[in-house]
Short mmCIF file of C-alpha atoms in Angstrom, two decimals:
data_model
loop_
_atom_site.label_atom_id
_atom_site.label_comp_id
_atom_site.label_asym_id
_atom_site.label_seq_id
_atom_site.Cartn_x
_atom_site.Cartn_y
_atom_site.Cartn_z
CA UNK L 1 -10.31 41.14 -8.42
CA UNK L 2 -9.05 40.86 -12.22
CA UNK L 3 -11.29 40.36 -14.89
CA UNK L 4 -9.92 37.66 -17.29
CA UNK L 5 -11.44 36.42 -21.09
CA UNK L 6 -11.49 32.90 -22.63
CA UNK L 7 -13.66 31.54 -25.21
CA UNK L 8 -16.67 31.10 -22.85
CA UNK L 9 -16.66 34.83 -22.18
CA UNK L 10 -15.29 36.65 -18.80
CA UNK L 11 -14.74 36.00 -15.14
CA UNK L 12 -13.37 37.99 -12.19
CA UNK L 13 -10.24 36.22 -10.86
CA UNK L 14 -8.50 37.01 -7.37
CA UNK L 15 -6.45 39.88 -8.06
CA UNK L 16 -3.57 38.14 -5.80
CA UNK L 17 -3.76 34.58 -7.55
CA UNK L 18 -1.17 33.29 -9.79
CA UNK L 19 -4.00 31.25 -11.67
CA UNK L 20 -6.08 32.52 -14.44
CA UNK L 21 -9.78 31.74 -15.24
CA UNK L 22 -9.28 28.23 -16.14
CA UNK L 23 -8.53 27.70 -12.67
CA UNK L 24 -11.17 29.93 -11.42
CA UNK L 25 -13.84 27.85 -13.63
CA UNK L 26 -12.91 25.18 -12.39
CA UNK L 27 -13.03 25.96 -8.34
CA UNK L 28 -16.73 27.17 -9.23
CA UNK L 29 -17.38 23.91 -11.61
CA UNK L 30 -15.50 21.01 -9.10
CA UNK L 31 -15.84 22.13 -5.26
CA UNK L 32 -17.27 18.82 -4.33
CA UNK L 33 -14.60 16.88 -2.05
CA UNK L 34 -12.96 19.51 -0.40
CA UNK L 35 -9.60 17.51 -1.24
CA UNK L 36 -6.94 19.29 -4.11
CA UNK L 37 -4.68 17.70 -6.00
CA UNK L 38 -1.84 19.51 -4.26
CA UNK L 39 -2.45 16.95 -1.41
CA UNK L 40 -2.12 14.22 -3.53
CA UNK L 41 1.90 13.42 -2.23
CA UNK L 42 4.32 14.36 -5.23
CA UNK L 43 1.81 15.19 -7.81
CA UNK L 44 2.04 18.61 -8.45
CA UNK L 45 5.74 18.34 -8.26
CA UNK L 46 5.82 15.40 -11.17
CA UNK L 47 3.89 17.47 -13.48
CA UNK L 48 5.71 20.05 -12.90
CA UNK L 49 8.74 18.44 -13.35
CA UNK L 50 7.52 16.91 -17.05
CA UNK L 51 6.97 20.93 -17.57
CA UNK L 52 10.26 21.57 -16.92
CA UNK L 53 11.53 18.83 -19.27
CA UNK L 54 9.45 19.84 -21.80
CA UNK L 55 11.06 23.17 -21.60
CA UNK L 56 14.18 22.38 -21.50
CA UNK L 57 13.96 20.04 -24.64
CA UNK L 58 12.10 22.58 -26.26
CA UNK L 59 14.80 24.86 -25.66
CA UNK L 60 17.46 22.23 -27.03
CA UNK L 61 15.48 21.52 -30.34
CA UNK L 62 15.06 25.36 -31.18
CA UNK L 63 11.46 25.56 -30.80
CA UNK L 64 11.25 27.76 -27.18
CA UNK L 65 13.67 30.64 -27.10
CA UNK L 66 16.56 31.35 -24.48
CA UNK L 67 14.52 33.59 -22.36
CA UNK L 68 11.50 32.26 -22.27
CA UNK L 69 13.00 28.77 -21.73
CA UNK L 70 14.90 30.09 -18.52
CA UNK L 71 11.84 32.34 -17.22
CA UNK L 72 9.69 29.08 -17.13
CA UNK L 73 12.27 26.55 -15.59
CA UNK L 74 12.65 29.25 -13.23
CA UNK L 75 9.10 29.17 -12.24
CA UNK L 76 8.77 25.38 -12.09
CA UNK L 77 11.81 25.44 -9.89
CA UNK L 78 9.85 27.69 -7.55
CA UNK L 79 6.63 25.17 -7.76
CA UNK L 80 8.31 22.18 -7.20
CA UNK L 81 9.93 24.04 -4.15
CA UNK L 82 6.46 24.08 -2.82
CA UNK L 83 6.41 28.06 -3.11
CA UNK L 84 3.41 28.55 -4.86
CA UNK L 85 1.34 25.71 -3.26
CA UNK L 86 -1.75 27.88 -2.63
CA UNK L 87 -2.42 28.74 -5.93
CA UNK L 88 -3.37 25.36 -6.69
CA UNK L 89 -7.06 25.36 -5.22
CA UNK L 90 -9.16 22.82 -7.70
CA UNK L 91 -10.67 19.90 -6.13
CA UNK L 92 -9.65 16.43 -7.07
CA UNK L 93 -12.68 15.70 -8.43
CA UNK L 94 -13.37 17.57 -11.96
CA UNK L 95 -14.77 16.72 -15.50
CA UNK L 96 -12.25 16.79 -18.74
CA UNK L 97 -9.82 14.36 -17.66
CA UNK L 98 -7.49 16.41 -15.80
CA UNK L 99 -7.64 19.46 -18.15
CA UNK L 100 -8.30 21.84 -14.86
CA UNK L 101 -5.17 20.82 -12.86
CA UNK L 102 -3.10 20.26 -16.25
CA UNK L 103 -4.16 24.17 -16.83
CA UNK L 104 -4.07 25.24 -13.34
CA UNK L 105 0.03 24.40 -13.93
CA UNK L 106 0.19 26.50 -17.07
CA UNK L 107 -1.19 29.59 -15.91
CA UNK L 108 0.34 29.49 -12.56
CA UNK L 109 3.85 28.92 -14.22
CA UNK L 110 3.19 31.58 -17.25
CA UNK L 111 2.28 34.38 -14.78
CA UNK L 112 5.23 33.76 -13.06
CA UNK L 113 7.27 33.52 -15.99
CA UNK L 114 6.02 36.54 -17.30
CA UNK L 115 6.51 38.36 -14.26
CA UNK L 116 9.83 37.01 -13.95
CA UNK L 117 10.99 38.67 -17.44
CA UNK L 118 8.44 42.01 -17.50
CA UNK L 119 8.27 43.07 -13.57
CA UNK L 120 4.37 41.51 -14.01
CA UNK L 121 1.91 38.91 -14.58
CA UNK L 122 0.04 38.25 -18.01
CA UNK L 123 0.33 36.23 -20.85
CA UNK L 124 1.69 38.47 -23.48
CA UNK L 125 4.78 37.26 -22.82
CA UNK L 126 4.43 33.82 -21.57
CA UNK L 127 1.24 32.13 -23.03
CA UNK L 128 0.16 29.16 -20.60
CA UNK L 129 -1.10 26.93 -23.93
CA UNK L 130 1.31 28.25 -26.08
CA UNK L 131 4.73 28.48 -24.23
CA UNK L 132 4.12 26.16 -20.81
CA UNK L 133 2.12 23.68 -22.27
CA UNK L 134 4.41 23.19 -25.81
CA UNK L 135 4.66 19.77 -26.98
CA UNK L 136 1.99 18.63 -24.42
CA UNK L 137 -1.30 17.46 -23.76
CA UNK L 138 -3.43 17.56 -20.49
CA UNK L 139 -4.00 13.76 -21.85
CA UNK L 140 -0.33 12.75 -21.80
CA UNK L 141 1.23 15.13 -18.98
CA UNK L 142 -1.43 13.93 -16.22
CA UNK L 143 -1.17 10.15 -16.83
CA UNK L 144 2.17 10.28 -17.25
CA UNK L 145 2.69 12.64 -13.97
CA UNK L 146 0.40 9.98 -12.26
CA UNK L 147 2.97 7.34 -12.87
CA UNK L 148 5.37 8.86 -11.38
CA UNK L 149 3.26 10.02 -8.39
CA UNK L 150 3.05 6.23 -8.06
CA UNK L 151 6.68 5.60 -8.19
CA UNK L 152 7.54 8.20 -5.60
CA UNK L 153 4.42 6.73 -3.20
CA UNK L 154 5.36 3.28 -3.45
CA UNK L 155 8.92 3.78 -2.54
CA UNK L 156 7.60 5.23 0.62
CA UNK L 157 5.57 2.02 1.12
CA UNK L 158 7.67 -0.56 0.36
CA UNK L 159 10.47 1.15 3.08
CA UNK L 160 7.74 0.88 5.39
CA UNK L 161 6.89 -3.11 4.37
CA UNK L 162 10.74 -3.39 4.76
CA UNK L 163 10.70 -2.53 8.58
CA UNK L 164 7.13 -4.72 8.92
CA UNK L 165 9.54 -7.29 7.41
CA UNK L 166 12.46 -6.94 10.01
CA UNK L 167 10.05 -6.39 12.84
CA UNK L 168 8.27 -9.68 12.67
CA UNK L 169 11.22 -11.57 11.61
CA UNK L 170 12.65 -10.40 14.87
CA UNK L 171 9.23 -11.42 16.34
CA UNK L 172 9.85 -14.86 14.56
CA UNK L 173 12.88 -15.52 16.33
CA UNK L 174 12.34 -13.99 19.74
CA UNK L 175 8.94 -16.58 20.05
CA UNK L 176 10.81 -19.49 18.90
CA UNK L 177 10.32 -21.55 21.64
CA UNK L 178 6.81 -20.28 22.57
CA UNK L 179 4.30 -23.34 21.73
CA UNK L 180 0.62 -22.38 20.85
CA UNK L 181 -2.23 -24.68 19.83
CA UNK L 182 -2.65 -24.00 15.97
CA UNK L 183 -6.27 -23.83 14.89
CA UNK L 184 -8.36 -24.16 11.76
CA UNK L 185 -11.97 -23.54 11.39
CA UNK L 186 -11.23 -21.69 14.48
CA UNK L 187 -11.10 -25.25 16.16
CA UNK L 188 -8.40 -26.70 17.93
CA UNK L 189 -5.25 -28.04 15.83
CA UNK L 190 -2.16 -29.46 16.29
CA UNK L 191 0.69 -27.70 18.39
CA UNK L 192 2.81 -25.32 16.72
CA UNK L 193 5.02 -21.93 17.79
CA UNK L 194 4.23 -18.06 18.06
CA UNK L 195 7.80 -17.71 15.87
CA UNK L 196 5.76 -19.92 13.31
CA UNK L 197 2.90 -17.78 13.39
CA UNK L 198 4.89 -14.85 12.96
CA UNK L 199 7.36 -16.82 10.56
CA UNK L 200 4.14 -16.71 8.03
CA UNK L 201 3.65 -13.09 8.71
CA UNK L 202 7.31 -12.31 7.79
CA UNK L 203 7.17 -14.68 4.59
CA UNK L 204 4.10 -12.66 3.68
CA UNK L 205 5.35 -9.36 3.98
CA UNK L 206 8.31 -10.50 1.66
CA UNK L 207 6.64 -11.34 -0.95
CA UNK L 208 3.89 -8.58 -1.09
CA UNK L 209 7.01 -6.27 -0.89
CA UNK L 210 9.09 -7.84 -4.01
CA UNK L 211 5.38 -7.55 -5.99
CA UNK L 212 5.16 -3.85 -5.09
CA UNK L 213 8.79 -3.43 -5.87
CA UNK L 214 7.83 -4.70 -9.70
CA UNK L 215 4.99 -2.57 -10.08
CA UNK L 216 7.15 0.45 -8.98
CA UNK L 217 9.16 -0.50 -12.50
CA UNK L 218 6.29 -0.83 -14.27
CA UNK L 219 5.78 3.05 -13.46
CA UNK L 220 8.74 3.75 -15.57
CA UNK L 221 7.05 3.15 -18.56
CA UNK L 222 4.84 7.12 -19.70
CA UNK L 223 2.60 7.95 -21.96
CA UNK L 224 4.46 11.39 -22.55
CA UNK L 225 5.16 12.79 -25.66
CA UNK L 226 1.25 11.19 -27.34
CA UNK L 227 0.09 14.08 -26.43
CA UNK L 228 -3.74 13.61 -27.21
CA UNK L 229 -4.46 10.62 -28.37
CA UNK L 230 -1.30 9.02 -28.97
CA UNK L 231 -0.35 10.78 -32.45
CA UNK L 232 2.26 12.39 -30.65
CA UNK L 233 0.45 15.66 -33.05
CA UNK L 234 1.75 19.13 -31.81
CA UNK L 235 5.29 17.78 -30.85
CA UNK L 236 8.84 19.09 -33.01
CA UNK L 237 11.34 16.91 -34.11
CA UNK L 238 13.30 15.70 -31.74
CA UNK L 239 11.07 16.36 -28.86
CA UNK L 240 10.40 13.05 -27.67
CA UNK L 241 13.59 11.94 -26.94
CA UNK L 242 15.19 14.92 -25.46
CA UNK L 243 12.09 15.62 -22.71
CA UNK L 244 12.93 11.91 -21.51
CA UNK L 245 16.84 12.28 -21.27
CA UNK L 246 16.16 15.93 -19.66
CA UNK L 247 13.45 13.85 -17.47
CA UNK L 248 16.15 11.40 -16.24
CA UNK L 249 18.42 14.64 -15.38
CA UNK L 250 15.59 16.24 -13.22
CA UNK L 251 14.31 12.60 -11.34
CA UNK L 252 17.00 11.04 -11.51
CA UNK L 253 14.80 8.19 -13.10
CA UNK L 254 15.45 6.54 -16.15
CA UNK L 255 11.48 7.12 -17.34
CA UNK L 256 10.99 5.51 -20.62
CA UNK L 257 8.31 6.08 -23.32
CA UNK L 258 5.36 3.33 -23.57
CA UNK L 259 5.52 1.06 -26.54
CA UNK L 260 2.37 1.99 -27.53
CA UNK L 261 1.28 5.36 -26.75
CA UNK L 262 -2.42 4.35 -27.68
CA UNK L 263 -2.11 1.77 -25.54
CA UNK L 264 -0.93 3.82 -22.80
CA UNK L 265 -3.80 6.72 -22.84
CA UNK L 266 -6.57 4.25 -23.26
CA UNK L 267 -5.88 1.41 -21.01
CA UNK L 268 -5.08 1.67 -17.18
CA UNK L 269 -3.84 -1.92 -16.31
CA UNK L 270 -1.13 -0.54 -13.95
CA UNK L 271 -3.64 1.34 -12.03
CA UNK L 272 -5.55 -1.94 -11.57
CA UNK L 273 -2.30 -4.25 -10.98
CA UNK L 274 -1.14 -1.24 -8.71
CA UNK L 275 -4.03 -1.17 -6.59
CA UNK L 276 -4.63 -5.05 -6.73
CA UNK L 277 -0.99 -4.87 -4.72
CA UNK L 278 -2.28 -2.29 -2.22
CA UNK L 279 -5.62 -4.47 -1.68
CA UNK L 280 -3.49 -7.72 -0.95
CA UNK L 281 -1.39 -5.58 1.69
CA UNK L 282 -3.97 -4.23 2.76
CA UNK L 283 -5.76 -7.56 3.39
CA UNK L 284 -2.71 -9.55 5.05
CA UNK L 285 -2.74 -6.71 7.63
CA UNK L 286 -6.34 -6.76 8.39
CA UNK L 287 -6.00 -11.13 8.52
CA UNK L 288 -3.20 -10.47 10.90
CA UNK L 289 -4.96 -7.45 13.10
CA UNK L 290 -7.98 -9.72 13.45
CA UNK L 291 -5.76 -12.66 14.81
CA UNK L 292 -4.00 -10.24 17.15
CA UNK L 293 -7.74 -9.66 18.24
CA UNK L 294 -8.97 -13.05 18.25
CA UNK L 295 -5.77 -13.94 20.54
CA UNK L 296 -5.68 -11.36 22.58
CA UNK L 297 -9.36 -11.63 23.45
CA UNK L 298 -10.99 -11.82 26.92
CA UNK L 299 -8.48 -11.05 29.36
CA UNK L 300 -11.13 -14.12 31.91
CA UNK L 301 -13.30 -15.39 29.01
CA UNK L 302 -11.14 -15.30 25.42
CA UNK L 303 -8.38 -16.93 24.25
CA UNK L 304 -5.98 -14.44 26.09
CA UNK L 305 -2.63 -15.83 24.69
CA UNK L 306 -1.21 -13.11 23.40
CA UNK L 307 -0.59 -9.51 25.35
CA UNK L 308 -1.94 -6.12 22.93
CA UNK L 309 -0.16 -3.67 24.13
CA UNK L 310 -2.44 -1.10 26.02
CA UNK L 311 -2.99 2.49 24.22
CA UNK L 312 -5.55 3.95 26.25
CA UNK L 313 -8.70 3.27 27.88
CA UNK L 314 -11.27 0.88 26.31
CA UNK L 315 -14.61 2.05 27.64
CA UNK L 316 -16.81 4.70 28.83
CA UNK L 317 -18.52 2.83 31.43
CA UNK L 318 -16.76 -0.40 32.19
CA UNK L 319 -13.32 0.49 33.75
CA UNK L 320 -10.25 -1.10 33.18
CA UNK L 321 -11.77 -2.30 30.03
CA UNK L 322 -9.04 -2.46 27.50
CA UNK L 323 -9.79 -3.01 23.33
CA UNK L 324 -7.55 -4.07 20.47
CA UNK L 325 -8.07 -0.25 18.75
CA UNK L 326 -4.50 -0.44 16.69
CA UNK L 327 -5.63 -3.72 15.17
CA UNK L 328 -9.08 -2.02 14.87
CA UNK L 329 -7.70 0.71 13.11
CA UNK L 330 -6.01 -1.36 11.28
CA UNK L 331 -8.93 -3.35 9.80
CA UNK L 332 -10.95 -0.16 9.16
CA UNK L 333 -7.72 0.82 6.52
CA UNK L 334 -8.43 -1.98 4.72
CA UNK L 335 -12.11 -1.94 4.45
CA UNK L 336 -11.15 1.41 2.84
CA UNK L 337 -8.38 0.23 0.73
CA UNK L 338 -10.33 -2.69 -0.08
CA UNK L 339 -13.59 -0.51 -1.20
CA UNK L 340 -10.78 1.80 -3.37
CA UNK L 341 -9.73 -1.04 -5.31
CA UNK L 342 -13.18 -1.42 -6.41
CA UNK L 343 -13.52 1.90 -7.71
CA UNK L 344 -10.24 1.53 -9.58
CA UNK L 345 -11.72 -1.21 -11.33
CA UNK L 346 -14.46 0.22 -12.55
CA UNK L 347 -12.60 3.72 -13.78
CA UNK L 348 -10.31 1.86 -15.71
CA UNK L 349 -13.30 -0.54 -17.05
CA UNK L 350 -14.89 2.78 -18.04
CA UNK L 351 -11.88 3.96 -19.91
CA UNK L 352 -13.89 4.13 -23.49
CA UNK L 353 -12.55 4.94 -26.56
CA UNK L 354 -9.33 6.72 -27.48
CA UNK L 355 -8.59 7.98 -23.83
CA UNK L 356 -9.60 7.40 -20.05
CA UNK L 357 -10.65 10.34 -18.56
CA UNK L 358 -11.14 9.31 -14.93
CA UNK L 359 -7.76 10.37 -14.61
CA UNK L 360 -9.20 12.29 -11.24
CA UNK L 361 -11.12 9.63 -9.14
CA UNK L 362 -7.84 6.94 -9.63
CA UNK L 363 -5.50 9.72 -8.16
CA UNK L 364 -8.07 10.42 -5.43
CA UNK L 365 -8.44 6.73 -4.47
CA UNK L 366 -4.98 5.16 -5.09
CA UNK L 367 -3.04 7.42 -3.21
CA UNK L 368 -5.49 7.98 -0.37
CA UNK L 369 -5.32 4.13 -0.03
CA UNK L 370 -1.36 4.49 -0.50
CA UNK L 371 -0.96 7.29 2.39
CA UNK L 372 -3.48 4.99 4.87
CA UNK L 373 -0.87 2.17 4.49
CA UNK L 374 2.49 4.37 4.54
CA UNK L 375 0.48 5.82 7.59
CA UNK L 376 -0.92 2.80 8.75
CA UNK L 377 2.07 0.67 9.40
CA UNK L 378 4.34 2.42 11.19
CA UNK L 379 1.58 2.85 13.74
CA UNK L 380 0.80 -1.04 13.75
CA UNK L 381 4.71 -1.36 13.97
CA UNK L 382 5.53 1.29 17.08
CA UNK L 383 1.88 1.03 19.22
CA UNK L 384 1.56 -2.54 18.71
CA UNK L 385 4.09 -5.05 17.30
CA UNK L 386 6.73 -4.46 18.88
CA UNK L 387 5.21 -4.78 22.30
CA UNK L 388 3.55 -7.71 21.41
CA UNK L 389 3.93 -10.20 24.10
CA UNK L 390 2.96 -14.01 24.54
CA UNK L 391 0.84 -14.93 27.87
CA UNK L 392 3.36 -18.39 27.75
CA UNK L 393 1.68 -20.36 30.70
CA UNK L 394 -1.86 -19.90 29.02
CA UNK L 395 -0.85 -20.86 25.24
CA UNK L 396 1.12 -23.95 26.86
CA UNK L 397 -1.40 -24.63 29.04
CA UNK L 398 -4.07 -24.58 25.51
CA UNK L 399 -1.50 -27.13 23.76
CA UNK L 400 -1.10 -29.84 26.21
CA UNK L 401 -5.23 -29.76 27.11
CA UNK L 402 -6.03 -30.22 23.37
CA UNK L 403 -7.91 -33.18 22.05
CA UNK L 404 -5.49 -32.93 18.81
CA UNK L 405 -2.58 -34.31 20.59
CA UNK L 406 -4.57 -37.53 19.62
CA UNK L 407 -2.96 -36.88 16.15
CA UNK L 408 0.46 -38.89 17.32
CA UNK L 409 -1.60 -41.58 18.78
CA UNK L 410 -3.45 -42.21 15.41
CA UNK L 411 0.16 -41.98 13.72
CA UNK L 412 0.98 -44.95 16.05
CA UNK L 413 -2.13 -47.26 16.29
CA UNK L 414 -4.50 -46.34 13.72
CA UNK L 415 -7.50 -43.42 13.20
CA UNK L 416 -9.81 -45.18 14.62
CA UNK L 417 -7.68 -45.98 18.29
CA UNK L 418 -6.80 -41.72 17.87
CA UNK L 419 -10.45 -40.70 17.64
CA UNK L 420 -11.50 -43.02 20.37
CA UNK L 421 -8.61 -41.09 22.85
CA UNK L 422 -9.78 -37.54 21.66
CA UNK L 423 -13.52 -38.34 22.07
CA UNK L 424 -12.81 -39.48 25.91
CA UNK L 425 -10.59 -36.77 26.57
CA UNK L 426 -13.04 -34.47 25.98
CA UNK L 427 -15.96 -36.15 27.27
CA UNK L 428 -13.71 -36.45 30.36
CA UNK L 429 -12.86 -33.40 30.24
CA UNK L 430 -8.62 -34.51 30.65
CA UNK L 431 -6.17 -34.42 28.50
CA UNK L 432 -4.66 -36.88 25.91
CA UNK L 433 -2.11 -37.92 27.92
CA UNK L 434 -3.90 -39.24 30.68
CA UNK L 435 -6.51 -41.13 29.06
CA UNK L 436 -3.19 -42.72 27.38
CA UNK L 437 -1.99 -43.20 30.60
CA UNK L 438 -4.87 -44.90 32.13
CA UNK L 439 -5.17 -47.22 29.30
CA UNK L 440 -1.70 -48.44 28.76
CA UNK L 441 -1.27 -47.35 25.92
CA UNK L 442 2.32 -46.01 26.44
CA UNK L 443 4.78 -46.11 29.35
CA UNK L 444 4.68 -42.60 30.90
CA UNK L 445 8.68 -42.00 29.55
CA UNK L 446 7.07 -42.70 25.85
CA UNK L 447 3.68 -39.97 26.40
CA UNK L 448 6.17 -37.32 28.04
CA UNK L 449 8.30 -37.24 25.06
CA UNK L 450 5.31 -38.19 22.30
CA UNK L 451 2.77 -36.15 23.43
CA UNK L 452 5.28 -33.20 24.11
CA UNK L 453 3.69 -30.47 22.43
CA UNK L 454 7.45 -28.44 21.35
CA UNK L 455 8.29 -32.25 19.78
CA UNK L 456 4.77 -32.08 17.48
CA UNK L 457 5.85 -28.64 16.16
CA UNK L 458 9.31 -29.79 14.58
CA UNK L 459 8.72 -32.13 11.44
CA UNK L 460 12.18 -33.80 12.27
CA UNK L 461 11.91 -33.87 15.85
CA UNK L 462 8.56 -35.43 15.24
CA UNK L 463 9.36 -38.24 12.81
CA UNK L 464 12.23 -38.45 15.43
CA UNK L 465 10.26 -39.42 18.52
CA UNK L 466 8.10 -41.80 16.25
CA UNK L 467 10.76 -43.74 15.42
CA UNK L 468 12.16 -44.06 18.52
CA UNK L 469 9.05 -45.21 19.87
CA UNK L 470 8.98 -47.58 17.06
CA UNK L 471 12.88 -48.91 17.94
CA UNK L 472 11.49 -49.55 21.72
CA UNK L 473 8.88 -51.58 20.64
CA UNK L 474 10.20 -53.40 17.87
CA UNK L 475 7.98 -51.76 15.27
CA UNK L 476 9.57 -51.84 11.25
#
C-alpha cells in the first residue's frame, strides 16, 4: 500500500493501482451495486476520448506543453485500448454527479503520464486536476461523454431493429396466403392473413427504428467546453473550438457544442426522449411476444395456430410440456425497460438548479435497458422468429367456423338479417355458411366465393365479390 494526501487528510491506496485516493474514497464511499462504470458499453472510452481532445487542443492553443501533451494522449490511447480497464473499480452508483469516475480518469491517466516521461508514477509531473483535467469539468466531460455513450449504444440497436425489420418482412411475405381469424377484445373478428399480422409488426419496427435513428442525432449536440455551470470559466481562448474539431478527428463524429450550455447541464430532455424510444421498443416487443403466446397456446385446449419453436423442456413434472420462454423472456425485458424509463423520469425531473447531478443512476438505467434490447433481439430473432411456423389447417379451420363471416351478409341484406345468421350459427353451433345455405339466402356458387375467408381479407377482392353478387342479382 501507498499512502496518498488530499484536502480531507490521508488514505492508504493499493500500491499496484494506477488510481489515487479520489478513487480509493470513492470505492469505500459507493460499493453499493456491485456494477462499474467500465461496464457501462463505450463509456470509459468517450470520456477518455474528450480527454484526449482536450489535450490535444490544449496543446494547439499553447496552454499544455509538447511533452506533457504527448505523455497524456499516450496514456488515453492505452485506456481507450482497454489496457488499464481494472483500474477503474467505482461503482455506478456515487454522490457528486460523476466527480468519482470523472477523477478516477485523471489520476489513472496522470500516473501513467508521469510514468511515461519520469520511469514512475506521481503527480509532480502530471497533475490529474491540473494537466488531465485542463479546460474541463466533471459537470461537462460526464454529460457530454454520456451522449456519446448513447450514440455508440444506439447504433448497436438500431442494426439490430434493422434485421427485426428484414426478418418479419420476410415473415410478411412468406405467410401471405395463410388466412387467420383477426380478433379484437380477444373475440372473434373478421378474416385476415398471418403476412398481415406480421405486415404490422414490420411497419412497426420501421418506424420505431427511423425515431431512434433521430435521437442518435440529437446526441451530437454536448455540453463540453461549460465546464461547470455553463460559464465555460477555466477554459483558454480558443479552446472550445479546437477540442470539437480534434473530437471529430478522434470519433470520427461531427459532435457539435449545445446552443445553450446552461441549457445543456441543467436539463436532460434527451435522456427522457431517449429512453421514451427504448420504452416504445421495448413495449411493441412485449405486445408481439404476448401474441406469439396467446397463439401459440394449448397445443389440445388454446388457440394453437401458430408453432413456437421448441427451446427446451417446459416442466418439471408434466413431460412433454413445452412453454413460450423466448417470448417470456422477452416480456420480462420490457417490464425492466419499462420500470427504467420511470426512473429516468424522475432523475431528470430532479435535475434542480444550475446542474443535474444524477448523472450516475441515468447511465446505470439507460444503458442496462439499451444492452437488454441489443441482447434481447437477436435472441427473439435466431430462437424464435425465424422458426416461427403457422399450424394452417387450424387457423383456416378458426376463419371459416367464425360467426363474423356474418359481416358480408349484413353488407348484403342489412344488420339486422347479419346478426340474425351469426346468432344461429352459434346457437347451432355451424358455421355461417350453412345457416345461409339452409335458408336460401344465396346459391351455394355465391356463399363459396362470398363467404371465402382469403376474399374478406383483400379490400379489392372484397368490394369485388360484392359487386358481382350485386351484377347476378340485378342489385344498383
Amino acid at each position: 500500500m501507498r499512502e496518498e494526501k488530499d484536502l480531507l487528510g490521508t488514505l492508504m491506496v493499493p500500491d499496484e493501482a494506477y488510481y489515487g485516493i479520489q478513487t480509493q474514497r470513492a470505492v469505500l464511499n459507493f460499493s453499493v451495486s456491485g456494477k462499474t462504470a467500465g461496464e457501462i458499453p463505450h463509456f470509459l472510452w468517450s470520456i477518455a476520448a474528450i480527454k484526449q481532445a482536450a489535450a490535444e487542443a490544449n496543446r494547439q492553443i499553447g496552454a499544455l506543453d509538447e511533452q506533457k501533451a504527448s505523455a497524456i494522449v499516450t496514456a488515453l490511447k492505452e485506456v481507450m485500448a482497454g489496457d488499464f480497464d481494472a483500474h477503474f473499480p467505482i461503482d455506478i452508483f456515487q454522490g457528486g454527479g460523476g466527480t468519482s469516475t470523472n477523477m478516477n480518469m485523471n489520476e489513472v491517466v496522470a500516473n501513467r503520464a508521469s510514468e511515461l516521461i519520469t520511469g514512475k508514477r506521481g503527480y509532480d509531473e502530471i497533475h490529474p486536476n491540473t494537466h488531465v483535467n485542463m479546460g474541463q469539468s466533471t459537470n461537462d466531460v460526464i454529460p457530454a461523454a454520456m451522449k456519446m455513450t448513447s450514440r455508440m449504444n444506439i447504433n448497436q440497436l438500431l442494426i439490430q431493429l434493422e434485421e427485426l425489420e428484414a426478418v418479419l418482412s420476410e415473415k410478411s411475405f412468406l405467410f401471405s396466403d395463410k388466412v387467420k381469424l383477426g380478433r379484437t377484445c380477444l373475440q372473434d373478428a373478421v378474416p385476415m392473413t398471418f403476412g398481415q399480422q406480421f405486415g404490422a409488426y414490420r411497419t412497426q419496427v420501421s418506424k420505431l427504428r427511423a425515431k431512434m435513428a433521430e435521437v442518435s442525432e440529437e446526441a451530437l449536440f454536448l455540453p463540453l467546453g461549460a465546464t461547470a455551470i455553463g460559464t465555460g470559466l477555466s477554459t483558454h481562448e480558443g479552446y472550445i473550438p479546437a477540442v470539437y474539431q480534434w473530437l471529430e478527428i478522434i470519433t470520427g463524429d461531427k459532435y457539435t457544442p449545445e446552443s445553450d450550455f446552461f441549457d445543456g447541464l441543467q436539463h436532460g430532455d434527451f435522456y427522457i426522449e431517449f429512453s421514451a424510444q427504448l420504452k416504445k421498443i421495448a413495449a411493441f416487443l412485449s405486445k408481439m411476444a404476448t401474441d406469439f403466446r396467446i397463439q401459440g397456446s394449448g397445443p389440445r385446449a388454446g388457440f394453437n395456430e401458430i408453432i413456437v419453436p421448441a427451446v427446451q423442456p417446459g416442466s418439471s413434472i408434466m413431460p412433454g410440456k413445452i412453454n413460450p420462454v423466448i417470448p417470456e423472456l422477452i416480456n420480462q425485458i420490457a417490464y425492466q425497460v419499462i420500470g427504467n424509463d420511470v426512473t429516468v423520469t424522475m432523475a431528470v425531473e430532479g435535475g434542480e438548479l444550475d446542474l443535474n447531478v444524477w448523472e450516475p443512476v441515468l447511465l446505470k438505467v439507460l444503458f442496462e435497458s439499451c444492452s437488454l434490447l441489443s441482447k434481447g433481439i437477436p435472441l427473439f430473432i435466431d430462437k424464435c422468429l425465424k422458426g416461427i411456423a403457422i399450424n394452417e389447417k387450424v387457423s383456416a379451420r378458426y376463419a371459416e367456423e367464425s360467426t363474423a363471416l356474418a359481416t358480408i351478409i349484413s353488407t348484403l341484406f342489412g344488420y339486422q338479417v347479419g346478426s340474425r345468421i351469426a346468432k344461429t350459427a352459434f346457437q347451432q353451433q355451424t358455421s355461417v355458411k350453412q345457416v345461409v345455405l339452409a335458408e336460401n339466402l344465396l346459391t351455394p356458387e355465391q356463399a363459396d366465393y362470398l363467404l371465402d375467408p382469403m376474399n374478406m381479407t383483400d379490400p379489392q377482392k372484397s368490394t369485388a365479390v360484392i359487386k358481382r353478387y350485386q351484377k347476378e342479382m340485378n342489385i344498383l
